[in-house]
CSV table of C-alpha atoms and ligand atoms in Angstrom, one decimal:
chain,number,residue,atom,x,y,z
U,1,MET,CA,-16.7,48.0,47.2
U,2,THR,CA,-17.7,50.1,44.4
U,3,ASN,CA,-20.4,53.3,43.6
U,4,MET,CA,-20.6,51.9,39.8
U,5,PRO,CA,-24.3,51.4,38.5
U,6,LEU,CA,-22.8,48.3,37.2
U,7,PHE,CA,-22.4,47.2,40.8
U,8,THR,CA,-26.0,48.0,42.1
U,9,PRO,CA,-28.9,45.4,42.6
U,10,VAL,CA,-31.6,45.2,40.4
U,11,THR,CA,-34.9,43.7,40.6
U,12,ILE,CA,-36.1,41.5,37.6
U,13,GLY,CA,-39.5,40.4,38.3
U,14,LYS,CA,-40.0,39.7,41.7
U,15,ARG,CA,-36.2,38.6,42.2
U,16,THR,CA,-33.1,40.6,42.3
U,17,ALA,CA,-29.8,40.3,40.8
U,18,VAL,CA,-26.8,41.6,43.1
U,19,ASN,CA,-25.3,43.3,40.3
U,20,ARG,CA,-25.9,44.3,36.6
U,21,MET,CA,-23.3,42.1,35.1
U,22,VAL,CA,-24.5,39.0,33.5
U,23,ILE,CA,-23.0,36.1,31.9
U,24,ASN,CA,-24.0,35.5,28.3
U,25,ALA,CA,-25.3,32.3,27.2
U,26,MET,CA,-22.2,30.4,25.9
U,27,GLU,CA,-22.1,27.1,24.4
U,28,CYS,CA,-19.4,24.7,24.9
U,29,ASN,CA,-20.5,21.3,23.4
U,30,ASP,CA,-19.4,19.3,26.1
U,31,ALA,CA,-22.6,17.2,27.7
U,32,ASP,CA,-22.4,13.5,27.5
U,33,GLU,CA,-23.9,11.6,25.1
U,34,LYS,CA,-27.0,11.7,26.5
U,35,GLY,CA,-27.0,15.7,27.3
U,36,ASN,CA,-26.3,15.7,30.7
U,37,PRO,CA,-23.5,17.8,32.1
U,38,THR,CA,-19.9,16.3,32.3
U,39,PRO,CA,-17.5,17.0,35.2
U,40,LYS,CA,-16.3,19.7,32.3
U,41,THR,CA,-19.6,21.3,32.4
U,42,TYR,CA,-19.6,21.3,36.3
U,43,GLY,CA,-15.8,23.0,36.5
U,44,ARG,CA,-16.9,25.6,33.8
U,45,TYR,CA,-20.2,26.8,35.6
U,46,GLU,CA,-18.5,26.4,39.1
U,47,LYS,CA,-16.0,29.0,38.1
U,48,LEU,CA,-18.7,31.5,36.9
U,49,PHE,CA,-20.7,31.4,40.0
U,50,GLN,CA,-17.4,31.8,41.8
U,51,GLY,CA,-17.3,35.2,39.6
U,52,SER,CA,-20.3,36.4,41.2
U,53,ALA,CA,-22.3,37.9,38.3
U,54,GLY,CA,-25.5,39.0,39.0
U,55,VAL,CA,-27.2,36.5,36.6
U,56,ILE,CA,-25.7,33.6,34.8
U,57,PHE,CA,-27.6,32.5,31.5
U,58,LEU,CA,-27.0,28.7,31.0
U,59,GLU,CA,-25.7,28.1,27.3
U,60,ALA,CA,-28.2,26.9,25.1
U,61,ILE,CA,-29.9,23.6,26.0
U,62,SER,CA,-31.8,21.7,23.5
U,63,VAL,CA,-35.6,21.1,24.1
U,64,GLY,CA,-35.3,18.1,21.8
U,65,TYR,CA,-32.4,15.7,21.2
U,66,GLU,CA,-32.9,14.6,17.1
U,67,SER,CA,-32.4,18.3,15.9
U,68,ARG,CA,-29.2,20.1,17.3
U,69,ALA,CA,-26.8,22.2,16.5
U,70,ARG,CA,-23.8,20.5,18.5
U,71,LYS,CA,-23.1,16.9,19.2
U,72,ASN,CA,-22.5,17.2,22.4
U,73,GLN,CA,-25.1,20.0,23.1
U,74,LEU,CA,-27.0,19.9,26.9
U,75,SER,CA,-30.6,18.7,26.6
U,76,VAL,CA,-33.8,19.4,28.7
U,77,LEU,CA,-35.8,16.1,28.5
U,78,PRO,CA,-37.5,14.0,31.0
U,79,HIS,CA,-34.3,11.6,31.2
U,80,ASN,CA,-32.0,14.9,32.0
U,81,LYS,CA,-33.9,15.8,35.0
U,82,ASP,CA,-31.8,14.2,38.0
U,83,ALA,CA,-28.7,15.1,36.3
U,84,LEU,CA,-30.1,18.9,35.7
U,85,LYS,CA,-31.3,19.1,39.2
U,86,SER,CA,-28.1,17.6,40.5
U,87,PHE,CA,-26.2,20.4,38.5
U,88,VAL,CA,-28.3,23.5,39.7
U,89,SER,CA,-28.1,22.1,43.5
U,90,ALA,CA,-23.9,21.8,43.2
U,91,LEU,CA,-23.7,25.6,41.6
U,92,LYS,CA,-26.0,27.2,44.0
U,93,LYS,CA,-23.7,25.6,47.0
U,94,VAL,CA,-20.7,27.5,45.2
U,95,ASN,CA,-22.8,30.6,45.2
U,96,PRO,CA,-26.1,30.9,46.0
U,97,GLU,CA,-26.6,34.5,44.8
U,98,PRO,CA,-26.7,34.9,40.9
U,99,LEU,CA,-29.7,34.4,39.1
U,100,PHE,CA,-29.4,31.1,36.8
U,101,ILE,CA,-31.3,31.5,33.6
U,102,TRP,CA,-31.8,28.6,31.2
U,103,GLN,CA,-31.5,29.3,27.4
U,104,LEU,CA,-34.1,26.8,25.6
U,105,THR,CA,-33.7,26.2,22.2
U,106,HIS,CA,-34.5,24.6,19.0
U,107,SER,CA,-32.1,24.9,16.1
U,108,GLY,CA,-34.1,24.4,13.1
U,109,GLU,CA,-32.3,24.8,10.2
U,110,LEU,CA,-29.1,24.9,12.5
U,111,SER,CA,-29.1,21.3,13.2
U,112,GLN,CA,-26.3,19.5,12.2
U,113,PRO,CA,-27.6,16.9,9.7
U,114,ASP,CA,-23.9,14.9,10.3
U,115,PHE,CA,-25.9,13.6,13.6
U,116,SER,CA,-29.2,15.1,13.6
U,117,ARG,CA,-32.2,16.3,11.7
U,118,ARG,CA,-32.1,19.9,9.9
U,119,VAL,CA,-35.6,21.0,9.8
U,120,CYS,CA,-36.6,24.7,8.6
U,121,VAL,CA,-39.8,26.9,7.9
U,122,LYS,CA,-38.5,27.5,4.4
U,123,PRO,CA,-35.2,26.5,2.9
U,124,LEU,CA,-32.7,29.3,3.2
U,125,PRO,CA,-29.8,28.9,0.5
U,126,GLY,CA,-27.1,26.6,2.0
U,127,TYR,CA,-29.3,25.5,5.1
U,128,GLU,CA,-32.0,23.5,3.3
U,129,GLY,CA,-33.9,21.0,5.7
U,130,ASP,CA,-37.2,19.2,5.9
U,131,VAL,CA,-40.0,21.9,6.0
U,132,LEU,CA,-41.9,21.6,9.4
U,133,THR,CA,-45.4,21.3,9.5
U,134,GLU,CA,-47.7,23.2,11.8
U,135,SER,CA,-48.2,20.1,14.0
U,136,GLU,CA,-44.2,19.6,14.2
U,137,VAL,CA,-44.3,23.1,15.2
U,138,GLU,CA,-46.8,22.4,18.1
U,139,GLU,CA,-44.5,19.7,19.3
U,140,ILE,CA,-41.8,21.8,19.6
U,141,ILE,CA,-43.6,24.4,21.5
U,142,ASP,CA,-44.9,21.1,23.9
U,143,ARG,CA,-41.1,20.6,24.2
U,144,PHE,CA,-40.6,24.1,25.1
U,145,ALA,CA,-43.1,24.1,28.1
U,146,GLN,CA,-41.4,20.6,29.0
U,147,GLY,CA,-38.0,22.0,28.9
U,148,ALA,CA,-39.6,25.2,31.3
U,149,LYS,CA,-40.9,22.8,33.4
U,150,ILE,CA,-37.8,20.5,33.9
U,151,ALA,CA,-35.7,23.9,34.5
U,152,TYR,CA,-38.1,24.9,37.1
U,153,ASP,CA,-38.3,21.7,38.9
U,154,SER,CA,-34.4,21.8,38.6
U,155,GLY,CA,-34.0,24.5,40.6
U,156,ALA,CA,-33.3,27.2,37.9
U,157,ASP,CA,-34.4,30.5,38.5
U,158,GLY,CA,-36.0,31.3,35.1
U,159,VAL,CA,-35.9,30.5,31.3
U,160,ASP,CA,-34.7,32.6,28.0
U,161,ILE,CA,-37.0,31.4,25.3
U,162,LYS,CA,-34.3,31.8,22.4
U,163,LEU,CA,-35.5,33.7,19.8
U,164,CYS,CA,-32.0,35.2,18.3
U,165,HIS,CA,-29.0,34.4,16.2
U,166,GLY,CA,-31.0,32.4,13.4
U,167,TYR,CA,-32.3,29.4,15.3
U,168,LEU,CA,-35.6,28.4,15.2
U,169,GLY,CA,-37.3,31.5,17.0
U,170,THR,CA,-35.6,33.5,14.5
U,171,GLN,CA,-36.4,31.3,11.6
U,172,ILE,CA,-40.0,31.8,12.2
U,173,LEU,CA,-39.9,35.4,13.3
U,174,ARG,CA,-38.0,36.7,10.0
U,175,PRO,CA,-39.9,38.1,7.0
U,176,TYR,CA,-38.2,35.7,5.1
U,177,ASN,CA,-40.6,33.0,6.5
U,178,ASP,CA,-43.4,34.4,3.9
U,179,ARG,CA,-44.9,30.9,3.3
U,180,GLU,CA,-48.6,30.9,4.2
U,181,TRP,CA,-49.0,28.7,7.0
U,182,LYS,CA,-50.2,29.0,10.7
U,183,TYR,CA,-46.8,30.3,11.7
U,184,GLY,CA,-45.8,32.3,8.6
U,185,GLY,CA,-46.7,35.2,6.0
U,186,SER,CA,-48.0,38.2,8.2
U,187,TRP,CA,-46.5,39.8,11.2
U,188,ASP,CA,-49.5,38.4,13.4
U,189,LYS,CA,-48.6,34.7,12.2
U,190,ARG,CA,-44.8,34.8,12.7
U,191,SER,CA,-44.9,36.4,15.8
U,192,ARG,CA,-47.6,34.2,17.2
U,193,PHE,CA,-45.2,31.2,17.8
U,194,ALA,CA,-43.2,33.2,20.1
U,195,TYR,CA,-46.4,34.1,22.0
U,196,ASP,CA,-48.1,30.7,21.8
U,197,LEU,CA,-44.7,29.4,23.3
U,198,TYR,CA,-44.8,32.2,26.1
U,199,ASP,CA,-48.5,31.1,26.9
U,200,ARG,CA,-47.5,27.6,27.4
U,201,VAL,CA,-44.2,28.1,29.2
U,202,ARG,CA,-46.0,30.3,31.9
U,203,GLU,CA,-49.1,27.4,32.0
U,204,ALA,CA,-46.5,24.9,33.0
U,205,VAL,CA,-44.9,26.8,35.2
U,206,PRO,CA,-47.4,29.0,37.0
U,207,ASP,CA,-44.9,30.3,39.7
U,208,PRO,CA,-44.8,34.1,39.5
U,209,ASP,CA,-41.3,33.9,40.9
U,210,PHE,CA,-39.8,32.0,37.9
U,211,LEU,CA,-38.5,34.4,35.1
U,212,ILE,CA,-39.4,34.5,31.7
U,213,GLY,CA,-37.4,36.3,29.1
U,214,SER,CA,-35.8,36.3,25.1
U,215,LYS,CA,-32.5,36.9,24.2
U,216,VAL,CA,-33.6,38.5,20.9
U,217,THR,CA,-32.0,39.7,17.3
U,218,LEU,CA,-32.9,43.0,16.5
U,219,TRP,CA,-31.4,43.1,13.1
U,220,GLU,CA,-30.1,40.0,11.4
U,221,GLY,CA,-27.8,41.3,8.5
U,222,ILE,CA,-29.2,39.0,5.6
U,223,PRO,CA,-32.1,40.0,3.2
U,224,GLY,CA,-35.2,39.0,4.7
U,225,GLY,CA,-33.6,38.3,8.3
U,226,GLN,CA,-34.8,39.5,11.3
U,227,GLY,CA,-35.3,43.0,11.8
U,228,THR,CA,-35.3,43.7,7.6
U,229,ALA,CA,-38.3,45.5,5.8
U,230,GLY,CA,-39.3,42.3,3.9
U,231,PRO,CA,-38.9,39.2,3.0
U,232,ASP,CA,-36.2,39.8,0.0
U,233,THR,CA,-34.6,43.1,1.4
U,234,ALA,CA,-31.6,43.4,4.1
U,235,VAL,CA,-32.7,46.9,5.0
U,236,MET,CA,-32.9,47.6,8.5
U,237,ASP,CA,-36.6,47.7,9.8
U,238,LEU,CA,-37.0,47.8,13.6
U,239,THR,CA,-41.0,47.9,13.6
U,240,GLU,CA,-41.7,44.0,13.9
U,241,PRO,CA,-38.9,43.3,16.7
U,242,LEU,CA,-39.5,46.2,18.7
U,243,ASP,CA,-43.5,45.0,18.2
U,244,LEU,CA,-42.1,41.5,19.7
U,245,VAL,CA,-40.7,42.8,22.7
U,246,ARG,CA,-43.4,44.7,23.6
U,247,GLY,CA,-46.0,41.6,23.0
U,248,LEU,CA,-43.4,39.5,24.8
U,249,GLU,CA,-43.9,41.8,27.6
U,250,GLU,CA,-47.6,41.6,27.4
U,251,HIS,CA,-47.4,38.2,27.6
U,252,GLY,CA,-45.1,37.9,30.8
U,253,ALA,CA,-41.7,38.3,29.5
U,254,HIS,CA,-39.4,40.1,32.7
U,255,PHE,CA,-36.4,40.7,30.6
U,256,ILE,CA,-35.1,41.2,27.2
U,257,MET,CA,-31.6,40.5,26.2
U,258,VAL,CA,-30.9,42.4,23.3
U,259,SER,CA,-28.6,40.8,20.3
U,260,ALA,CA,-28.0,41.0,16.7
U,261,GLY,CA,-26.7,39.1,13.8
U,262,ASN,CA,-26.4,35.4,13.3
U,263,PRO,CA,-23.2,33.7,14.3
U,264,ASN,CA,-23.3,31.3,10.9
U,265,LEU,CA,-23.8,34.1,8.4
U,266,THR,CA,-22.8,37.6,9.9
U,267,VAL,CA,-20.7,36.6,12.8
U,268,ALA,CA,-19.1,40.2,13.2
U,269,LEU,CA,-22.8,41.5,13.9
U,270,ALA,CA,-23.4,38.6,16.6
U,271,HIS,CA,-19.6,39.0,18.2
U,272,PRO,CA,-18.4,42.0,17.3
U,273,ASP,CA,-14.7,41.8,16.5
U,274,ARG,CA,-11.3,43.7,16.0
U,275,ARG,CA,-12.3,43.7,12.0
U,276,ILE,CA,-15.7,45.4,12.8
U,277,PRO,CA,-15.7,46.8,16.2
U,278,GLU,CA,-17.8,49.6,15.4
U,279,TYR,CA,-20.9,46.5,15.0
U,280,ALA,CA,-20.9,47.0,19.2
U,281,TYR,CA,-22.1,50.8,18.7
U,282,LEU,CA,-25.0,49.3,16.6
U,283,HIS,CA,-26.1,47.2,19.7
U,284,HIS,CA,-26.2,50.2,21.8
U,285,LEU,CA,-28.6,51.6,19.5
U,286,PHE,CA,-30.4,48.4,19.8
U,287,GLN,CA,-30.5,48.5,23.5
U,288,GLN,CA,-31.8,51.8,23.6
U,289,ALA,CA,-34.5,51.1,21.1
U,290,THR,CA,-35.8,48.4,23.1
U,291,ARG,CA,-35.3,50.4,26.5
U,292,LYS,CA,-37.9,53.1,25.0
U,293,VAL,CA,-40.5,50.8,24.2
U,294,LEU,CA,-40.9,48.4,27.4
U,295,LYS,CA,-42.5,49.0,30.7
U,296,PRO,CA,-39.5,50.5,33.4
U,297,GLU,CA,-40.1,47.3,35.4
U,298,THR,CA,-39.4,45.0,32.1
U,299,VAL,CA,-35.6,44.9,32.1
U,300,VAL,CA,-33.1,45.4,29.2
U,301,ILE,CA,-29.8,43.2,29.1
U,302,GLY,CA,-27.7,44.7,26.5
U,303,SER,CA,-25.1,42.3,25.1
U,304,ALA,CA,-21.6,42.3,22.9
U,305,TYR,CA,-19.6,44.3,25.7
U,306,SER,CA,-16.6,42.2,25.7
U,307,ILE,CA,-14.9,43.9,22.5
U,308,PHE,CA,-14.2,47.1,24.9
U,309,ARG,CA,-12.4,45.4,27.0
U,310,ASP,CA,-9.8,47.4,29.0
U,311,GLY,CA,-9.6,50.0,26.4
U,312,ASN,CA,-6.9,48.3,24.4
U,313,ASN,CA,-8.9,48.1,21.4
U,314,ASN,CA,-9.8,49.6,17.9
U,315,PHE,CA,-12.0,52.0,18.5
U,316,PRO,CA,-10.9,55.0,17.5
U,317,ALA,CA,-11.2,59.1,18.7
U,318,ALA,CA,-11.6,58.2,22.5
U,319,GLU,CA,-9.0,58.3,25.5
U,320,LYS,CA,-8.3,54.8,26.6
U,321,GLU,CA,-10.1,55.3,29.5
U,322,ASN,CA,-13.4,56.0,27.6
U,323,LYS,CA,-13.7,53.0,25.8
U,324,THR,CA,-13.2,50.3,28.5
U,325,LEU,CA,-16.2,47.6,29.4
U,326,LEU,CA,-16.4,49.5,32.6
U,327,TYR,CA,-16.8,52.6,30.9
U,328,TRP,CA,-19.3,51.6,28.6
U,329,ALA,CA,-21.1,49.5,30.9
U,330,ASN,CA,-21.7,52.0,33.5
U,331,LYS,CA,-22.5,54.9,31.2
U,332,ASN,CA,-25.1,53.0,29.2
U,333,ILE,CA,-27.0,51.9,32.7
U,334,ARG,CA,-26.5,55.5,33.9
U,335,GLU,CA,-28.0,57.1,30.9
U,336,GLY,CA,-30.7,54.6,30.6
U,337,LEU,CA,-29.7,52.6,27.2
U,338,THR,CA,-29.6,49.7,29.1
U,339,ASP,CA,-30.4,47.9,32.6
U,340,LEU,CA,-27.7,45.0,32.4
U,341,ILE,CA,-24.9,44.6,30.5
U,342,ALA,CA,-23.4,40.9,29.4
U,343,ILE,CA,-20.2,39.5,28.5
U,344,GLY,CA,-19.8,36.7,26.3
U,345,ARG,CA,-16.4,35.5,25.2
U,346,GLN,CA,-14.7,37.7,28.1
U,347,SER,CA,-16.5,35.2,30.4
U,348,PHE,CA,-14.6,32.5,28.7
U,349,ALA,CA,-11.2,34.5,28.8
U,350,ASP,CA,-12.0,35.1,32.7
U,351,PRO,CA,-14.6,34.0,34.6
U,352,LEU,CA,-13.9,35.6,37.6
U,353,CYS,CA,-14.1,39.0,35.6
U,354,PRO,CA,-17.2,40.4,37.4
U,355,ALA,CA,-15.9,39.5,40.9
U,356,LYS,CA,-12.6,41.4,39.9
U,357,LEU,CA,-14.2,44.4,38.4
U,358,ARG,CA,-16.7,44.7,41.7
U,359,ASP,CA,-13.3,44.5,43.9
U,360,GLY,CA,-11.8,47.5,41.9
U,361,LYS,CA,-9.0,45.1,40.3
U,362,ALA,CA,-9.4,45.3,36.7
U,363,GLU,CA,-5.6,45.1,36.2
U,364,GLU,CA,-6.0,41.2,37.3
U,365,VAL,CA,-8.7,40.6,34.8
U,366,SER,CA,-7.4,38.2,31.8
U,367,TRP,CA,-8.9,40.3,29.1
U,368,CYS,CA,-10.6,38.6,26.2
U,369,THR,CA,-8.5,39.3,22.8
U,370,LEU,CA,-11.5,38.9,20.1
U,371,CYS,CA,-9.5,36.0,18.4
U,372,ASP,CA,-12.8,34.2,18.2
U,373,LEU,CA,-10.5,30.9,18.5
U,374,CYS,CA,-13.4,29.7,20.8
U,375,MET,CA,-15.8,29.9,18.0
U,376,GLU,CA,-13.4,28.1,16.0
U,377,LEU,CA,-13.6,25.0,18.6
U,378,LEU,CA,-17.4,25.3,18.4
U,379,VAL,CA,-17.4,25.2,14.7
U,380,ARG,CA,-15.3,22.1,14.5
U,381,GLN,CA,-17.4,20.1,17.0
U,382,LYS,CA,-15.0,20.3,19.7
U,383,HIS,CA,-15.1,21.2,23.6
U,384,ALA,CA,-15.4,25.0,23.5
U,385,GLY,CA,-13.7,27.3,25.8
U,386,CYS,CA,-10.8,30.4,25.8
U,387,VAL,CA,-7.7,28.8,23.7
U,388,VAL,CA,-5.5,31.8,24.6
U,389,TYR,CA,-5.7,31.7,28.8
U,390,ASN,CA,-6.6,27.9,28.5
U,391,ARG,CA,-4.1,25.4,27.5
U,392,GLU,CA,-6.4,22.4,27.4
U,393,TYR,CA,-8.3,24.1,24.7
U,394,ALA,CA,-5.2,25.4,22.9
U,395,HIS,CA,-4.3,21.8,22.7
U,396,ILE,CA,-7.6,20.5,21.3
U,397,LEU,CA,-7.5,23.2,18.7
U,398,ALA,CA,-4.2,22.3,18.0
U,399,GLU,CA,-5.0,18.6,17.2
U,400,SER,CA,-8.1,19.4,15.5
U,401,ARG,CA,-6.4,21.7,13.2
U,402,LYS,CA,-3.6,18.9,12.4
U,403,ASN,CA,-5.9,15.9,12.2
U,404,GLU,CA,-9.0,17.8,10.6
U,405,GLY,CA,-7.1,20.2,8.3
U,406,ASN,CA,-8.6,23.9,7.7
U,407,ILE,CA,-12.3,24.6,7.9
U,408,GLU,CA,-14.4,27.2,6.4
U,409,PHE,CA,-14.6,29.2,9.7
U,410,LYS,CA,-11.6,32.2,9.6
U,411,PRO,CA,-10.9,33.5,13.2
U,412,VAL,CA,-9.9,37.2,13.3
G,501,FMN,C1,-18.2,29.9,21.6
G,501,FMN,C2,-19.3,30.6,21.7
G,501,FMN,C3,-20.4,30.4,21.9
G,501,FMN,C4,-22.1,31.0,22.1
G,501,FMN,N1,-23.0,30.1,22.5
G,501,FMN,C5,-24.4,30.8,22.7
G,501,FMN,C6,-25.4,30.5,23.0
G,501,FMN,O1,-25.3,29.1,23.5
G,501,FMN,N2,-26.4,31.2,23.2
G,501,FMN,C7,-26.3,32.5,22.5
G,501,FMN,O2,-27.4,33.2,22.6
G,501,FMN,N3,-25.5,32.9,22.4
G,501,FMN,C8,-24.2,32.5,22.3
G,501,FMN,N4,-22.9,32.9,21.8
G,501,FMN,C9,-23.2,34.5,21.6
G,501,FMN,C10,-23.0,35.1,23.1
G,501,FMN,O3,-23.5,34.7,24.1
G,501,FMN,C11,-22.7,36.7,22.6
G,501,FMN,O4,-23.8,37.2,22.4
G,501,FMN,C12,-21.8,37.0,21.9
G,501,FMN,O5,-20.2,36.8,22.1
G,501,FMN,C13,-21.6,38.5,21.7
G,501,FMN,O6,-20.9,38.9,23.2
G,501,FMN,P1,-19.4,39.1,23.3
G,501,FMN,O7,-19.1,40.1,22.6
G,501,FMN,O8,-19.4,39.6,24.9
G,501,FMN,O9,-19.0,37.8,23.1
G,501,FMN,C14,-22.0,32.4,21.9
G,501,FMN,C15,-20.7,32.9,21.2
G,501,FMN,C16,-19.5,32.2,21.4
G,501,FMN,C17,-18.0,32.8,20.6
G,502,SF4,S1,-10.4,32.0,22.3
G,502,SF4,FE1,-10.0,34.4,22.0
G,502,SF4,S2,-12.1,35.2,21.6
G,502,SF4,FE2,-12.3,33.3,22.8
G,502,SF4,S3,-12.3,33.8,24.8
G,502,SF4,FE3,-10.2,33.7,24.6
G,502,SF4,S4,-9.4,35.2,23.9
G,502,SF4,FE4,-11.5,35.9,23.8
């Protein structure tokens, strides 16, 4: 066993995570046509549960099916109840320890029009869709509350109300949403959606043991994006995101997962890669800023740690041992920038990574190469997973490139 801060327990709400390593939400687009988990979904999560992270986030699961980003996305609707319950029960048998938190989402303007209804709050160039009415947004809020109740009844430990990465939560929160309506214009009106969501979710699941929180983009990196100073400037201004996380805390958030960017528009910011690894340092700043404004009992989860690997990376001016994932995770936790750290792509590359690091077997970890070929699979609407360490996904990608040719997304 190790004495690293990363592998010490932490209290989240009334629950305990056995360590501070978190599996980030990672969509894999491998549900069946009803939005239920398939044997492939089971296989992925069983491995993650064997990996012994303190917290495992379920990938973005859609609160509605008519508007969704992935063709084979999981959904959390009444007809999914039994399948989701069996899913949780199977995973808890593999390992009862990890807290299992579901990321509830609505994709809004990122819903794919080829197979679903694209909707928006204010048309963004390249992402136009049907403009949502107030009553449609209220219906969506009901769907989130329904999703949370299904998650609770299925045995999940909590929900992550997704407010990041350009999905509907972001679309409503961003200054670009300057349309004058119940959920747009002033910050009070734009943030009201998130607070209404929290209130409705808590009403649907009054159990105080059930965790609520959000993954939040602090700066989206587009004009008028989340964390900018106005509807037509890209200048970073954290006033609103920091006010938001404080407001979420007041409305019952137990955790905030800090993120940045929008994988459709500013991918290197959302998933720091070899082109601009320094974006990972910006994530540290966002984690620290969030940590500073919250009460000690509201935990902060930092994301975007895959880039650090085993120190074999492009970060300049540091010895190899001072630029590893373990180095930055332990340092940032020790120095109070964040309470837990999450891995996204690294969990694809090696789902057993947390257990290996805990057991002092870092040399056995298959480190993510940051090639973003898994992202290319997702953009191609294929089953997503690690192309480098799993032949099955390498084959899917090769076939798709052969049959469908090049696409706009350029991996690293
Ligand atoms: C294939 C793929 C799927 C993803 N799916 C989700 C998702 O469902 N929800 C989410 O919030 N972020 C998603 N992300 C972003 C990751 O959770 C994470 O924020 C990002 O990859 C940065 O972390 P990392 O550097 O550890 O990979 C996805 C990223 C990739 C590459
Ligand atoms: S495909 Fe590349 S970026 Fe994705 S998990 Fe595997 S090594 Fe990492």
